[in-house]
mmCIF file of C-alpha atoms in Angstrom:
data_model
loop_
_atom_site.group_PDB
_atom_site.id
_atom_site.type_symbol
_atom_site.label_atom_id
_atom_site.label_comp_id
_atom_site.label_asym_id
_atom_site.label_seq_id
_atom_site.Cartn_x
_atom_site.Cartn_y
_atom_site.Cartn_z
ATOM 1 C CA THR D 1197 0.052 -0.277 0.239
ATOM 2 C CA MET D 1198 2.728 2.682 0.836
ATOM 3 C CA ILE D 1199 4.735 1.756 -2.302
ATOM 4 C CA LYS D 1200 1.132 2.338 -4.487
ATOM 5 C CA ILE D 1201 0.789 5.735 -2.147
ATOM 6 C CA THR D 1202 4.426 6.586 -3.215
ATOM 7 C CA THR D 1203 4.248 6.678 -7.076
ATOM 8 C CA VAL D 1204 0.642 8.614 -6.349
ATOM 9 C CA LEU D 1205 2.391 11.581 -4.379
ATOM 10 C CA MET D 1206 4.890 11.151 -6.863
ATOM 11 C CA ALA D 1207 2.192 11.640 -9.760
ATOM 12 C CA ALA D 1208 0.981 14.781 -7.697
ATOM 13 C CA TRP D 1209 3.825 16.280 -6.483
ATOM 14 C CA SER D 1210 4.886 16.517 -10.447
ATOM 15 C CA ARG D 1211 1.996 18.127 -11.677
ATOM 16 C CA ARG D 1212 2.705 20.544 -8.549
ATOM 17 C CA ALA D 1213 5.825 22.270 -10.238
ATOM 18 C CA VAL D 1214 3.847 23.902 -13.126
ATOM 19 C CA LYS D 1215 1.577 25.447 -10.850
ATOM 20 C CA ARG D 1216 4.300 27.016 -7.997
ATOM 21 C CA GLU D 1217 6.973 29.427 -8.296
ATOM 22 C CA GLY D 1218 10.003 28.705 -7.334
ATOM 23 C CA SER D 1219 8.359 25.332 -6.194
ATOM 24 C CA ARG D 1220 10.693 22.447 -5.057
ATOM 25 C CA ALA D 1221 8.181 20.040 -6.623
ATOM 26 C CA PRO D 1222 10.912 18.050 -8.331
ATOM 27 C CA HIS D 1223 13.430 17.829 -5.726
ATOM 28 C CA VAL D 1224 10.685 16.132 -3.989
ATOM 29 C CA VAL D 1225 9.412 13.750 -6.798
ATOM 30 C CA GLU D 1226 13.240 12.867 -6.881
ATOM 31 C CA ARG D 1227 13.798 11.473 -3.195
ATOM 32 C CA PHE D 1228 10.390 9.474 -3.646
ATOM 33 C CA LEU D 1229 12.469 8.145 -6.552
ATOM 34 C CA GLN D 1230 15.571 7.435 -4.227
ATOM 35 C CA ARG D 1231 13.778 6.347 -1.786
ATOM 36 C CA LEU D 1232 12.066 3.353 -3.436
ATOM 37 C CA ILE D 1233 15.650 2.469 -5.384
ATOM 38 C CA LYS D 1234 16.681 1.868 -1.850
ATOM 39 C CA GLU D 1235 14.089 -0.064 -0.923
ATOM 40 C CA GLN D 1236 14.875 -2.164 -4.311
ATOM 41 C CA ASP D 1237 18.499 -2.640 -3.186
ATOM 42 C CA HIS D 1238 17.595 -3.807 0.366
ATOM 43 C CA GLY D 1239 15.515 -7.035 -1.041
ATOM 44 C CA ASN D 1240 12.203 -5.127 -1.008
ATOM 45 C CA GLN D 1241 10.541 -7.305 -4.208
ATOM 46 C CA LEU D 1242 7.288 -5.424 -3.978
ATOM 47 C CA VAL D 1243 9.401 -2.610 -5.604
ATOM 48 C CA THR D 1244 10.010 -1.944 -9.563
ATOM 49 C CA ILE D 1245 11.998 0.360 -10.980
ATOM 50 C CA ASN D 1246 10.978 1.377 -14.080
ATOM 51 C CA THR D 1247 10.547 3.583 -16.944
ATOM 52 C CA SER D 1248 7.372 5.440 -15.854
ATOM 53 C CA LEU D 1249 8.821 6.249 -12.052
ATOM 54 C CA TYR D 1250 11.594 7.939 -13.891
ATOM 55 C CA ASN D 1251 9.214 9.713 -15.989
ATOM 56 C CA LYS D 1252 7.562 11.258 -13.143
ATOM 57 C CA VAL D 1253 10.790 12.515 -12.171
ATOM 58 C CA LEU D 1254 11.244 14.006 -15.718
ATOM 59 C CA ASP D 1255 8.397 15.457 -15.805
ATOM 60 C CA ALA D 1256 8.191 17.493 -12.799
ATOM 61 C CA TRP D 1257 11.597 18.727 -13.660
ATOM 62 C CA ALA D 1258 9.886 19.519 -17.268
ATOM 63 C CA ASN D 1259 7.447 21.430 -15.670
ATOM 64 C CA SER D 1260 9.751 23.609 -13.450
ATOM 65 C CA ASN D 1261 10.921 26.723 -13.879
ATOM 66 C CA GLU D 1262 14.161 26.100 -11.650
ATOM 67 C CA GLU D 1263 17.475 27.336 -13.257
ATOM 68 C CA GLY D 1264 19.281 24.083 -14.599
ATOM 69 C CA SER D 1265 16.113 22.187 -14.520
ATOM 70 C CA ALA D 1266 16.318 21.104 -18.202
ATOM 71 C CA GLU D 1267 20.099 20.060 -17.957
ATOM 72 C CA ARG D 1268 19.096 18.153 -14.841
ATOM 73 C CA ASN D 1269 16.540 16.453 -16.578
ATOM 74 C CA GLU D 1270 19.375 15.565 -19.851
ATOM 75 C CA GLN D 1271 21.298 14.147 -16.979
ATOM 76 C CA ILE D 1272 18.497 11.558 -15.620
ATOM 77 C CA LEU D 1273 17.426 10.420 -19.300
ATOM 78 C CA MET D 1274 21.379 10.042 -19.816
ATOM 79 C CA ARG D 1275 21.442 7.544 -16.707
ATOM 80 C CA MET D 1276 18.325 6.212 -17.711
ATOM 81 C CA GLU D 1277 20.233 5.130 -21.433
ATOM 82 C CA GLN D 1278 23.209 3.922 -19.063
ATOM 83 C CA MET D 1279 21.232 1.499 -17.020
ATOM 84 C CA PHE D 1280 19.266 0.262 -20.033
ATOM 85 C CA LEU D 1281 22.679 -0.518 -22.249
ATOM 86 C CA GLN D 1282 25.230 -1.327 -19.646
ATOM 87 C CA ASP D 1283 22.505 -3.419 -17.685
ATOM 88 C CA GLU D 1284 20.495 -4.411 -20.385
ATOM 89 C CA ASN D 1285 17.686 -3.013 -18.001
ATOM 90 C CA GLU D 1286 14.345 -2.825 -19.754
ATOM 91 C CA CYS D 1287 12.383 -1.687 -17.059
ATOM 92 C CA VAL D 1288 14.390 1.084 -16.910
ATOM 93 C CA LYS D 1289 14.451 2.237 -20.841
ATOM 94 C CA PRO D 1290 13.677 5.595 -22.057
ATOM 95 C CA ASP D 1291 10.497 5.707 -24.178
ATOM 96 C CA VAL D 1292 9.438 8.674 -26.226
ATOM 97 C CA SER D 1293 7.527 10.316 -23.493
ATOM 98 C CA SER D 1294 11.398 10.215 -21.495
ATOM 99 C CA TYR D 1295 12.461 11.991 -24.597
ATOM 100 C CA ASN D 1296 9.890 14.376 -25.086
ATOM 101 C CA ALA D 1297 9.742 15.709 -21.278
ATOM 102 C CA VAL D 1298 13.718 16.365 -21.690
ATOM 103 C CA ILE D 1299 12.813 18.360 -25.261
ATOM 104 C CA LYS D 1300 10.226 20.537 -22.973
ATOM 105 C CA ALA D 1301 12.347 21.203 -20.525
ATOM 106 C CA TYR D 1302 14.943 23.364 -22.909
ATOM 107 C CA VAL D 1303 11.576 24.589 -24.790
ATOM 108 C CA LYS D 1304 10.374 26.050 -21.514
ATOM 109 C CA ASN D 1305 13.701 27.207 -19.503
ATOM 110 C CA GLY D 1306 16.524 27.404 -21.781
ATOM 111 C CA ASN D 1307 17.426 30.787 -23.718
ATOM 112 C CA ARG D 1308 15.574 31.150 -27.389
ATOM 113 C CA TYR D 1309 18.564 30.469 -28.789
ATOM 114 C CA MET D 1310 19.898 27.193 -26.873
ATOM 115 C CA ALA D 1311 16.125 25.750 -27.290
ATOM 116 C CA ALA D 1312 16.129 25.107 -30.902
ATOM 117 C CA THR D 1313 19.358 23.847 -30.968
ATOM 118 C CA LYS D 1314 19.304 21.447 -27.956
ATOM 119 C CA ALA D 1315 15.875 20.185 -29.089
ATOM 120 C CA ALA D 1316 17.239 19.478 -32.205
ATOM 121 C CA SER D 1317 20.365 17.700 -30.952
ATOM 122 C CA ILE D 1318 18.067 15.272 -28.552
ATOM 123 C CA ILE D 1319 15.643 14.311 -31.168
ATOM 124 C CA GLN D 1320 18.888 13.660 -33.831
ATOM 125 C CA ARG D 1321 20.158 11.492 -30.796
ATOM 126 C CA MET D 1322 16.706 9.463 -30.916
ATOM 127 C CA GLU D 1323 17.116 9.517 -34.774
ATOM 128 C CA ASN D 1324 20.593 8.377 -34.360
ATOM 129 C CA GLN D 1325 20.149 5.559 -31.462
ATOM 130 C CA LEU D 1326 17.097 3.705 -32.959
ATOM 131 C CA ASP D 1327 19.136 0.160 -33.700
ATOM 132 C CA THR D 1328 20.214 0.390 -30.181
ATOM 133 C CA MET D 1329 17.417 2.047 -28.191
ATOM 134 C CA GLY D 1330 14.378 1.741 -30.201
ATOM 135 C CA VAL D 1331 12.525 4.805 -29.555
ATOM 136 C CA SER D 1332 11.553 7.241 -32.411
ATOM 137 C CA PRO D 1333 10.604 10.337 -32.470
ATOM 138 C CA ASN D 1334 6.638 11.186 -33.143
ATOM 139 C CA ARG D 1335 4.430 14.152 -33.688
ATOM 140 C CA ARG D 1336 5.030 15.592 -30.163
ATOM 141 C CA SER D 1337 8.829 15.490 -30.190
ATOM 142 C CA TYR D 1338 8.558 17.392 -33.635
ATOM 143 C CA ASN D 1339 6.168 19.931 -32.297
ATOM 144 C CA LEU D 1340 8.452 21.129 -29.449
ATOM 145 C CA LEU D 1341 10.915 21.448 -31.803
ATOM 146 C CA LEU D 1342 8.832 23.321 -34.262
ATOM 147 C CA TYR D 1343 7.684 25.928 -31.262
ATOM 148 C CA ALA D 1344 11.290 26.298 -30.188
ATOM 149 C CA PHE D 1345 12.305 27.280 -33.642
ATOM 150 C CA ALA D 1346 9.039 29.494 -34.057
ATOM 151 C CA ASN D 1347 10.009 31.249 -31.024
ATOM 152 C CA SER D 1348 14.023 30.994 -31.430
ATOM 153 C CA ASN D 1349 14.869 34.469 -33.646
ATOM 154 C CA LEU D 1350 17.392 32.754 -35.331
ATOM 155 C CA GLU D 1351 17.956 33.882 -38.738
ATOM 156 C CA ASP D 1352 17.502 30.520 -40.345
ATOM 157 C CA ALA D 1353 14.734 29.203 -38.294
ATOM 158 C CA ALA D 1354 11.822 29.664 -40.565
ATOM 159 C CA SER D 1355 13.559 27.045 -43.140
ATOM 160 C CA HIS D 1356 14.571 24.592 -40.490
ATOM 161 C CA ALA D 1357 10.813 24.264 -39.502
ATOM 162 C CA GLU D 1358 9.705 24.014 -42.981
ATOM 163 C CA ASP D 1359 11.976 21.334 -43.423
ATOM 164 C CA ILE D 1360 11.053 19.298 -40.294
ATOM 165 C CA LEU D 1361 7.322 19.967 -41.460
ATOM 166 C CA HIS D 1362 8.467 18.107 -44.650
ATOM 167 C CA ARG D 1363 10.254 15.486 -42.423
ATOM 168 C CA MET D 1364 7.119 14.365 -40.958
ATOM 169 C CA TRP D 1365 5.109 14.181 -43.792
ATOM 170 C CA ALA D 1366 7.709 11.715 -45.223
ATOM 171 C CA ARG D 1367 8.088 9.438 -42.052
ATOM 172 C CA TYR D 1368 4.074 9.554 -42.228
ATOM 173 C CA GLN D 1369 4.161 8.439 -45.796
ATOM 174 C CA ASP D 1370 6.639 5.758 -44.819
ATOM 175 C CA GLY D 1371 4.172 4.707 -42.741
ATOM 176 C CA ASP D 1372 4.976 5.846 -39.193
ATOM 177 C CA ALA D 1373 1.205 6.876 -38.246
ATOM 178 C CA PHE D 1374 2.729 8.856 -35.179
ATOM 179 C CA CYS D 1375 4.517 11.569 -37.067
ATOM 180 C CA LYS D 1376 1.553 13.138 -38.885
ATOM 181 C CA PRO D 1377 1.722 16.561 -38.999
ATOM 182 C CA ASP D 1378 -1.239 18.205 -37.160
ATOM 183 C CA THR D 1379 -2.684 21.969 -37.181
ATOM 184 C CA ASN D 1380 -0.199 22.992 -34.374
ATOM 185 C CA SER D 1381 2.560 21.609 -36.554
ATOM 186 C CA TYR D 1382 2.202 24.192 -39.531
ATOM 187 C CA ASN D 1383 0.898 26.754 -37.283
ATOM 188 C CA GLN D 1384 4.304 27.037 -35.780
ATOM 189 C CA VAL D 1385 6.330 26.694 -39.248
ATOM 190 C CA LEU D 1386 3.869 29.482 -40.039
ATOM 191 C CA THR D 1387 4.931 31.847 -37.409
ATOM 192 C CA ALA D 1388 8.335 31.202 -37.952
ATOM 193 C CA TRP D 1389 7.905 32.365 -41.265
ATOM 194 C CA ALA D 1390 5.410 35.260 -40.191
ATOM 195 C CA ARG D 1391 8.269 36.621 -37.963
ATOM 196 C CA GLY D 1392 9.447 38.152 -41.536
ATOM 197 C CA ASN D 1393 13.492 37.814 -40.649
ATOM 198 C CA SER D 1394 13.922 36.228 -43.691
ATOM 199 C CA ALA D 1395 14.110 37.588 -47.253
ATOM 200 C CA GLY D 1396 10.915 36.394 -49.569
ATOM 201 C CA PHE D 1397 9.364 34.965 -46.597
ATOM 202 C CA GLU D 1398 6.010 35.877 -47.641
ATOM 203 C CA ASP D 1399 6.305 33.390 -50.431
ATOM 204 C CA HIS D 1400 6.785 30.826 -48.101
ATOM 205 C CA MET D 1401 4.791 31.564 -45.853
ATOM 206 C CA GLN D 1402 1.718 31.948 -48.281
ATOM 207 C CA THR D 1403 2.957 28.760 -49.911
ATOM 208 C CA ILE D 1404 2.506 26.861 -46.256
ATOM 209 C CA TYR D 1405 -0.691 28.479 -45.409
ATOM 210 C CA GLU D 1406 -2.444 27.103 -49.143
ATOM 211 C CA GLU D 1407 -1.205 23.804 -48.457
ATOM 212 C CA LEU D 1408 -3.070 23.250 -44.990
ATOM 213 C CA VAL D 1409 -5.894 24.805 -46.147
ATOM 214 C CA ASN D 1410 -6.214 22.467 -49.251
ATOM 215 C CA LEU D 1411 -5.750 19.741 -47.643
ATOM 216 C CA PRO D 1412 -7.721 16.649 -48.499
ATOM 217 C CA GLU D 1413 -10.334 16.895 -46.275
ATOM 218 C CA GLU D 1414 -9.824 13.109 -45.340
ATOM 219 C CA MET D 1415 -6.489 14.260 -43.499
ATOM 220 C CA ALA D 1416 -8.573 15.900 -40.590
ATOM 221 C CA ILE D 1417 -5.703 18.780 -40.802
ATOM 222 C CA ARG D 1418 -7.771 22.093 -40.351
ATOM 223 C CA PRO D 1419 -6.533 25.522 -39.807
ATOM 224 C CA ASN D 1420 -8.024 27.319 -37.072
ATOM 225 C CA ALA D 1421 -7.956 31.146 -35.840
ATOM 226 C CA ASP D 1422 -4.478 30.924 -35.223
ATOM 227 C CA THR D 1423 -3.314 29.848 -38.403
ATOM 228 C CA PHE D 1424 -5.269 32.560 -40.214
ATOM 229 C CA ASN D 1425 -4.149 35.030 -37.534
ATOM 230 C CA ALA D 1426 -0.080 34.082 -37.848
ATOM 231 C CA VAL D 1427 -0.565 34.380 -41.680
ATOM 232 C CA MET D 1428 -2.019 38.109 -41.537
ATOM 233 C CA GLY D 1429 0.085 39.123 -39.149
ATOM 234 C CA GLY D 1430 2.765 38.110 -41.469
ATOM 235 C CA TRP D 1431 1.415 40.037 -43.959
ATOM 236 C CA LEU D 1432 1.193 42.730 -42.166
ATOM 237 C CA LYS D 1433 5.052 42.905 -41.887
ATOM 238 C CA SER D 1434 5.275 43.141 -45.707
ATOM 239 C CA ASP D 1435 6.238 45.785 -47.908
ATOM 240 C CA ASN D 1436 4.432 43.959 -50.719
ATOM 241 C CA PRO D 1437 1.636 46.182 -52.373
ATOM 242 C CA SER D 1438 -0.598 43.449 -52.627
ATOM 243 C CA THR D 1439 -0.637 43.211 -48.528
ATOM 244 C CA LEU D 1440 -3.915 44.890 -47.956
ATOM 245 C CA GLU D 1441 -5.755 42.367 -50.652
ATOM 246 C CA ARG D 1442 -3.818 39.152 -48.945
ATOM 247 C CA ILE D 1443 -5.226 39.885 -45.766
ATOM 248 C CA ARG D 1444 -8.672 40.466 -46.913
ATOM 249 C CA SER D 1445 -8.671 37.109 -48.990
ATOM 250 C CA ILE D 1446 -7.623 35.416 -45.970
ATOM 251 C CA LEU D 1447 -10.150 37.126 -43.787
ATOM 252 C CA LYS D 1448 -12.549 36.181 -46.386
ATOM 253 C CA THR D 1449 -11.384 32.100 -46.363
ATOM 254 C CA MET D 1450 -11.394 32.196 -42.565
ATOM 255 C CA GLU D 1451 -15.231 33.626 -42.465
ATOM 256 C CA HIS D 1452 -16.128 30.693 -45.083
ATOM 257 C CA SER D 1453 -13.866 28.280 -43.222
ATOM 258 C CA TYR D 1454 -16.245 29.113 -39.797
ATOM 259 C CA ALA D 1455 -19.358 29.213 -41.816
ATOM 260 C CA SER D 1456 -19.181 25.687 -43.271
ATOM 261 C CA GLY D 1457 -18.451 24.082 -39.768
ATOM 262 C CA ASN D 1458 -14.948 24.492 -39.015
ATOM 263 C CA ASP D 1459 -15.645 26.224 -35.363
ATOM 264 C CA ALA D 1460 -11.688 26.682 -34.804
ATOM 265 C CA ALA D 1461 -11.537 29.007 -37.641
ATOM 266 C CA LYS D 1462 -13.688 31.447 -35.487
ATOM 267 C CA PRO D 1463 -12.371 35.135 -35.733
ATOM 268 C CA ASP D 1464 -11.276 36.908 -32.957
ATOM 269 C CA ARG D 1465 -10.293 39.831 -31.098
ATOM 270 C CA VAL D 1466 -6.535 39.091 -32.443
ATOM 271 C CA THR D 1467 -8.315 38.780 -36.190
ATOM 272 C CA ILE D 1468 -10.191 42.163 -36.181
ATOM 273 C CA ASN D 1469 -7.127 43.996 -34.738
#
């Protein structure tokens, strides 16, 4: 009973990390894990240290705003990898949620330049270690990376984001259903181009936007208000003489989409502003 209570407490403290400024929750969750490890080492056969327990610690650090939380998360992940590779301990083998927690930690707490670089390196590590670790990036992995690039202000961020979107489609078409892009994937790429940091950004942004709105209905990927607002915001940064015409056209498409039953495309305050 106490072991079950401990795992429940770990999950509760992990969620608490995101709710309180300066929370010590990740340290508490780690101490719970260390206590369970000690019980197992002392021969308590009721205790099994597994990936799920480690993921609770990773989630706690990913939710934390404490300085160094992302680095601590990566240290724990590397320890899990070592235990699996050296001891062939399947119980603590990292899964995709483990890696995503570390990516999230860098995106949430790393500076804008480092976040994109670190997130990209972790995904690259997953892809490089596929034969040994057997863990592949999924849509959430890539969407976190897209978010990092969209908010990085790096000069070539938009180009990298578009390449990632193409990679997701390629993996989906090769049979990996977990990598299928969604509306959020497209929105992050559009946001990256809409920052207007690259020459000719309008053409890239418009192409991605038109690709999304023209996807076949069976793909179940529909634009939402954020989609249209991002593209209109991007055109506002352009000195192209067709800017006003473009924005009016996008608004018309948005209104038609909403009127046709796409509730997520309802114009909002940002749209009107």
